[in-house]
Backbone as CSV, one residue per row, in Angstrom:
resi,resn,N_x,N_y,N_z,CA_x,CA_y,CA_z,C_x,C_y,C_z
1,UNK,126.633,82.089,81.275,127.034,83.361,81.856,125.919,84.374,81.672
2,UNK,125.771,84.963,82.791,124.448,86.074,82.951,125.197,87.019,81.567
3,UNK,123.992,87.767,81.334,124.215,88.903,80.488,123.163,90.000,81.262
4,UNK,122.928,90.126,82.213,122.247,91.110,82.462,121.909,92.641,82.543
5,UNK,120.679,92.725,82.120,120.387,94.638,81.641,120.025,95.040,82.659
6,UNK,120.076,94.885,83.944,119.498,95.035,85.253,120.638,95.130,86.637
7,UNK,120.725,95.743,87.318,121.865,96.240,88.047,121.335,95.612,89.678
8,UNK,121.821,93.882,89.094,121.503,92.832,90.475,121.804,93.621,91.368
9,UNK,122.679,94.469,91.726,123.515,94.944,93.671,122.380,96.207,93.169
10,UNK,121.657,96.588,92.881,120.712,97.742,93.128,119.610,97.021,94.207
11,UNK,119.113,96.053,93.089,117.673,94.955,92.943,118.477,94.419,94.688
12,UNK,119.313,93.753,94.655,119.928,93.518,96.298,119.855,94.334,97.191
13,UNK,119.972,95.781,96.508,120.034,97.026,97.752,118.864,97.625,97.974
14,UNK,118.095,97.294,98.064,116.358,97.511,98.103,116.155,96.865,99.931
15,UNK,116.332,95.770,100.105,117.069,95.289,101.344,117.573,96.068,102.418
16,UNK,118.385,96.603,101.811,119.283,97.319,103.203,118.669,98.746,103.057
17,UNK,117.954,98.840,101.987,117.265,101.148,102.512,116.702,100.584,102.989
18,UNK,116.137,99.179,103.156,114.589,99.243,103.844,115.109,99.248,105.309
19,UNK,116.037,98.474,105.837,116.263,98.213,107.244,117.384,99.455,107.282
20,UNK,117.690,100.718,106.584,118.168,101.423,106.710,117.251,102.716,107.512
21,UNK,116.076,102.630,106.803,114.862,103.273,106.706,114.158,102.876,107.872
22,UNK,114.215,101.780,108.457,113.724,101.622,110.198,114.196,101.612,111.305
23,UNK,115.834,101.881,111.082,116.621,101.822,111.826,116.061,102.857,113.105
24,UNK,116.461,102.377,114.087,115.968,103.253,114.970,114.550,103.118,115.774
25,UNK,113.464,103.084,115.032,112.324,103.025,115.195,111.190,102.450,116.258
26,UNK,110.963,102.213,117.348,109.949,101.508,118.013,109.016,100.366,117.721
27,UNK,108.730,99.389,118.298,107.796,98.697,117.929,106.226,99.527,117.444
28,UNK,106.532,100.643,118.554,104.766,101.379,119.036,105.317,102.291,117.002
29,UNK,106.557,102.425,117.164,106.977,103.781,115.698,106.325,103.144,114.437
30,UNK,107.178,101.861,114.645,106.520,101.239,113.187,105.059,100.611,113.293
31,UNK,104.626,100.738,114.098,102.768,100.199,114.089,102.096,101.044,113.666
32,UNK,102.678,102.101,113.866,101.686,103.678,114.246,100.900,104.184,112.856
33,UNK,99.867,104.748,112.731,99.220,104.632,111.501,98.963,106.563,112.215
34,UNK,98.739,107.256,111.003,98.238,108.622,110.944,97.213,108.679,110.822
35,UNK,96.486,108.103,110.109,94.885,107.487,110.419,94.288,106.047,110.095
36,UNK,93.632,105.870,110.225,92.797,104.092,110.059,92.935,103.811,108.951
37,UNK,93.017,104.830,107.361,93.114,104.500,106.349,94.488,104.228,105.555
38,UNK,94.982,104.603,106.423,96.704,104.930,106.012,97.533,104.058,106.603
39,UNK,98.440,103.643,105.574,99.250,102.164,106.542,100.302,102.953,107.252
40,UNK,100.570,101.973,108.150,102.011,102.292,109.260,103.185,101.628,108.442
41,UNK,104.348,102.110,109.135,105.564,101.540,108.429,105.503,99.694,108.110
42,UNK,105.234,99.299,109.551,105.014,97.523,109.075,104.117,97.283,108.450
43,UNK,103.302,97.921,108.052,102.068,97.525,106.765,102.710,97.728,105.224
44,UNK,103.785,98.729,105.423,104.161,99.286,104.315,105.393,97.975,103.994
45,UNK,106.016,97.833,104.846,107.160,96.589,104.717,106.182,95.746,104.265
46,UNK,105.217,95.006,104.653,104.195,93.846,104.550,104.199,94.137,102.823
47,UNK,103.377,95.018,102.560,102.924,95.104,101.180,104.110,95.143,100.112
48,UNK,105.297,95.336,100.879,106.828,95.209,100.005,106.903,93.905,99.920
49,UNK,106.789,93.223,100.869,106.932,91.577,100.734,105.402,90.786,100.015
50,UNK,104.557,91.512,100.357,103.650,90.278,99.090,104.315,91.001,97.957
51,UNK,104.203,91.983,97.527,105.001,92.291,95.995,105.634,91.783,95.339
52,UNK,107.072,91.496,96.329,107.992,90.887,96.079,107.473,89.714,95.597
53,UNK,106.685,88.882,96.344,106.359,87.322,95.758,105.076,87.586,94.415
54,UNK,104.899,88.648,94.609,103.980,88.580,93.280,104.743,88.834,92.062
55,UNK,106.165,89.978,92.038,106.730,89.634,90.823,107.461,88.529,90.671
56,UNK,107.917,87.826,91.797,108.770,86.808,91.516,107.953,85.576,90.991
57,UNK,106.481,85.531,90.928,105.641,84.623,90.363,105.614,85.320,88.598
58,UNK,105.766,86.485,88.677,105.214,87.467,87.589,106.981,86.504,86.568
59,UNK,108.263,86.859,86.980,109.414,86.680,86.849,109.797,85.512,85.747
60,UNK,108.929,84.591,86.492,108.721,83.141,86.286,107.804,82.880,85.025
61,UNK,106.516,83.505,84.993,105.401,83.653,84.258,106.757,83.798,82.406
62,UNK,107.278,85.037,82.661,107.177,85.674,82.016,108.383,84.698,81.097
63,UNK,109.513,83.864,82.138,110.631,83.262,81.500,110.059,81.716,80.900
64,UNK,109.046,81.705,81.874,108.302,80.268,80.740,107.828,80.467,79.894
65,UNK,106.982,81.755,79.200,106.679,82.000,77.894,105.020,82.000,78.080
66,UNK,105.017,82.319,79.055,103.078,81.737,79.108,102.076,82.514,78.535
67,UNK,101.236,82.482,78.536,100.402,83.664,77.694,99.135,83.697,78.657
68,UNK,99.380,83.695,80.096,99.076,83.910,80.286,99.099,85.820,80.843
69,UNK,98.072,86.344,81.695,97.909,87.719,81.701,98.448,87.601,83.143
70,UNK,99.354,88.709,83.686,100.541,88.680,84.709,99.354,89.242,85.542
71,UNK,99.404,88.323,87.079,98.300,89.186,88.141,98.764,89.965,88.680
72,UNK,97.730,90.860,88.907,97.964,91.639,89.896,97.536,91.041,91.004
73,UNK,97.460,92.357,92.000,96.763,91.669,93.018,96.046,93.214,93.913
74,UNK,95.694,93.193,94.968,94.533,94.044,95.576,95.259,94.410,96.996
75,UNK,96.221,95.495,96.866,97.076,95.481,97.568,96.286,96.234,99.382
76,UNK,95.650,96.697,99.310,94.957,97.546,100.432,94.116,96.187,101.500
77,UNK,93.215,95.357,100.446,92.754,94.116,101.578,94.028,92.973,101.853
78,UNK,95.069,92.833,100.773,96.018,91.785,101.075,96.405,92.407,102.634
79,UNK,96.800,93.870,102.694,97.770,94.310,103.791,96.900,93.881,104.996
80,UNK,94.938,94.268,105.006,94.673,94.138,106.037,93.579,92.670,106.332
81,UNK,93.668,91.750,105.558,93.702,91.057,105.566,94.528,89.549,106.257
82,UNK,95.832,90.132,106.357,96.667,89.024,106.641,97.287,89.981,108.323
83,UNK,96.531,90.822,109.103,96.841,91.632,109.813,98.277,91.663,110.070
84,UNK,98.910,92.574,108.835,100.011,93.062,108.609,100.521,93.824,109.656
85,UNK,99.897,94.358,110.907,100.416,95.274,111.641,100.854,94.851,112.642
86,UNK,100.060,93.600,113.063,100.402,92.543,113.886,101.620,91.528,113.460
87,UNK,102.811,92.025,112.768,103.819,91.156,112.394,105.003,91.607,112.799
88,UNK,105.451,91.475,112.973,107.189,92.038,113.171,108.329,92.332,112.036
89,UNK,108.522,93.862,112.172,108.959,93.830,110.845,110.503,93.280,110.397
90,UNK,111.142,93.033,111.296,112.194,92.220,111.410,111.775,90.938,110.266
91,UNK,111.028,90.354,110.669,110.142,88.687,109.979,109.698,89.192,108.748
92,UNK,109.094,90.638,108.521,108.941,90.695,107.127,110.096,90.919,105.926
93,UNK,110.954,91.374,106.919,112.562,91.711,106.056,113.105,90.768,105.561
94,UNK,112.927,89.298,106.635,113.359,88.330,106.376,112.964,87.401,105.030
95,UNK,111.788,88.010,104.654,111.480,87.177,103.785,111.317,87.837,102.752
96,UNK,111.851,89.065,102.749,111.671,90.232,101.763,113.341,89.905,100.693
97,UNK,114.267,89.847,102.156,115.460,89.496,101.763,115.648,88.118,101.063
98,UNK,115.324,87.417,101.414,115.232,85.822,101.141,114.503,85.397,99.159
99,UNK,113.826,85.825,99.261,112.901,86.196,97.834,114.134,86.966,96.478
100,UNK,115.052,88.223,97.324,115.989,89.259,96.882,116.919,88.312,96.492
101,UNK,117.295,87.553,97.258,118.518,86.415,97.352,117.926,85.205,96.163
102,UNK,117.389,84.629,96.054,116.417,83.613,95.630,116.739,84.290,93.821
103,UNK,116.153,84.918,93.735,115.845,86.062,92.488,117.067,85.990,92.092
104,UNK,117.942,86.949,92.660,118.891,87.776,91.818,120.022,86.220,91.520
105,UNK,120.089,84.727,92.463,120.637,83.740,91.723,120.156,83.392,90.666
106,UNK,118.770,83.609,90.087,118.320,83.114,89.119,118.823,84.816,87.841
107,UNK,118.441,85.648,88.339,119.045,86.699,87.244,120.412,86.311,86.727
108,UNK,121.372,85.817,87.521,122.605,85.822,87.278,122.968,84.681,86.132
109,UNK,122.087,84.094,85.990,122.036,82.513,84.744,121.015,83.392,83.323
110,UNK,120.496,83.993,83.837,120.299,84.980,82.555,120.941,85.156,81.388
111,UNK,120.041,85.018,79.968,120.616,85.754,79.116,119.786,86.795,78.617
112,UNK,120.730,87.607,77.670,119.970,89.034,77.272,118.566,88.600,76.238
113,UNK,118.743,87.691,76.229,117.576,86.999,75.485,116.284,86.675,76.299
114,UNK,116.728,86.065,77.518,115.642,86.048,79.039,115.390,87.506,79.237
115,UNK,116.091,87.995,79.310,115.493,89.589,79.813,114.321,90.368,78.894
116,UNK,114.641,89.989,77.517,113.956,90.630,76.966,112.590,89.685,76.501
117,UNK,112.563,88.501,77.364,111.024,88.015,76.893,110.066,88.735,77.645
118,UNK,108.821,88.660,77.177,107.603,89.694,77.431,106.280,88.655,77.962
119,UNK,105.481,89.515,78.157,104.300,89.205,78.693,103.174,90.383,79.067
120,UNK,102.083,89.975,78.977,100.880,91.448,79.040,100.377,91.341,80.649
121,UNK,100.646,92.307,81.257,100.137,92.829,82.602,98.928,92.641,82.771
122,UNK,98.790,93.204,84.100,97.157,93.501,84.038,96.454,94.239,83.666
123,UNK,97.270,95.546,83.223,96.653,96.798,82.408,96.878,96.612,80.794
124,UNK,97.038,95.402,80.529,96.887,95.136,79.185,98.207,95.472,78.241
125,UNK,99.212,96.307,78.997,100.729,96.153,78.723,101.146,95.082,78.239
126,UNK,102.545,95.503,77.144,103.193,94.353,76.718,104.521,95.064,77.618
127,UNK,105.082,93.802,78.661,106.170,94.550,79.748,107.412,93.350,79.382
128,UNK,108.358,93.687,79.355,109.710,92.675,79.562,109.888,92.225,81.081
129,UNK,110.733,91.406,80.776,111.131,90.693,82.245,112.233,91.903,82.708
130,UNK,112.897,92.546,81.867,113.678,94.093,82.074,112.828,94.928,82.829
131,UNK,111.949,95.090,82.214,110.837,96.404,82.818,110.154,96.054,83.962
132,UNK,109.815,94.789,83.909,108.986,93.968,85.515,110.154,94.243,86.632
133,UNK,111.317,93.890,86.192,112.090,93.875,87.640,113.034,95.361,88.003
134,UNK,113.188,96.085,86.954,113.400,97.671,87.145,112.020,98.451,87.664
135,UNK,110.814,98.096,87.599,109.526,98.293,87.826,109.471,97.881,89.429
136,UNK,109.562,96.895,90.004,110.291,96.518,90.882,111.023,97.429,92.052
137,UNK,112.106,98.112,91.581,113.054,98.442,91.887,112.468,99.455,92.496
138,UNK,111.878,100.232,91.170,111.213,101.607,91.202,109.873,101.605,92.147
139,UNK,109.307,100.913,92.471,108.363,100.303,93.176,109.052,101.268,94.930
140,UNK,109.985,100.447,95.055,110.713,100.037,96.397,110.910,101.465,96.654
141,UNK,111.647,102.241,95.770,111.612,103.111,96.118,110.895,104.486,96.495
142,UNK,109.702,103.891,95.699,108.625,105.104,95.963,108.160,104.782,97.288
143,UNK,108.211,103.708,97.828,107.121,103.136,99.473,108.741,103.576,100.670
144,UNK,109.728,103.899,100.048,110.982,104.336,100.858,110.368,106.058,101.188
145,UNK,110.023,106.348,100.139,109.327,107.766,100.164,108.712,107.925,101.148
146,UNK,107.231,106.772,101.409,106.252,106.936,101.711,106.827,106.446,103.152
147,UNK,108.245,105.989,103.759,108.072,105.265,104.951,108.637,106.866,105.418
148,UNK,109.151,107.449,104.574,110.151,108.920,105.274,108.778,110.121,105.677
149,UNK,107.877,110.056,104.647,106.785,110.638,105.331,105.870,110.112,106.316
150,UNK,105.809,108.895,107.172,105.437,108.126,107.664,106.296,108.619,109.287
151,UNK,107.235,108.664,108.764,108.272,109.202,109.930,108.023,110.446,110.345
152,UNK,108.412,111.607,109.528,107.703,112.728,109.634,106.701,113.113,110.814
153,UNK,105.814,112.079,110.291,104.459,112.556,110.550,104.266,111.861,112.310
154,UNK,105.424,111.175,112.822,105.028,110.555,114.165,104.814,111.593,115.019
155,UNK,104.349,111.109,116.030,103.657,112.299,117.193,105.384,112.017,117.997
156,UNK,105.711,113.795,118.465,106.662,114.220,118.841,106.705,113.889,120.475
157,UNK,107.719,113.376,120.779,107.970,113.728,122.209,106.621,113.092,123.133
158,UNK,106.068,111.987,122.339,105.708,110.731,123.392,105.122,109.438,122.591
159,UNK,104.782,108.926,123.605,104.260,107.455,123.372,103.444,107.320,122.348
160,UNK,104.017,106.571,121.094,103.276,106.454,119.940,102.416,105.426,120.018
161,UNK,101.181,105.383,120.085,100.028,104.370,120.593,99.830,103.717,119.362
């Protein structure tokens, strides 16, 4: 029986702000970038989904006991690298969700003893498997931020190129 310190239907509801948060939107809406340096909404979904698979590698790391050092990764060339803008963000949800689903069956076999094993980041942190996946959470919600100013900022009253 899970014992979990982590509020699975939150970690699940990360999912639905996101497709809450595009509802509406254009193909041309969510491509649209404010400048060359700045991601568009489907870049921003993109970089939610490698995340996702980077803590869920991190997740794993941390419940086998490894000693090894949790990667990061280089989030600005991953996005344009794998031409994130060119994807559909429908397809990135899908696998954003799928990962969410995947996860939170394995949280649920948890004990408070799994939660609290550790491992050192990449900034040389000692982090729990608690703090990685509330870290997580908190993650999601700051790029929810960044999709509402993203919105904001679309050009009014025409064709978003």
């Amino acid at each position: 029986m899970s014992q979990s310190v982590i509020d699975i239907e939150a970690y699940l509801h990360t999912y639905e702000q996101l497709k809450q948060a595009i509802e509406g939107l254009s193909e041309n809406e969510l491509k649209w970038r404010a400048s060359p340096e700045q991601w568009s909404v489907t870049e921003v979904l993109s970089h939610l989904a490698d995340h996702n698979i980077v803590v869920s590698f991190r997740i794993r790391e941390l419940l086998s006991g490894s000693t090894a050092q949790l990667p990061a990764f280089k989030q600005d060339p991953w996005v344009s690298s794998v031409r994130a803008n060119e994807s559909s963000a429908d397809d990135i949800l899908d696998v954003f969700r799928a990962l969410l689903v995947f996860n939170s069956q394995l949280f649920r076999r948890l004990t408070g003893e799994d939660w609290s094993k550790s491992g050192v980041n990449f900034k040389g942190e000692t982090v729990t498997l608690e703090q990685a996946v509330q870290a997580f959470i908190n993650h999601v919600q700051t790029h929810l931020r960044q999709i509402e100013r993203i919105k904001q900022a679309l050009p009014q009253n025409e064709s978003v190129k």
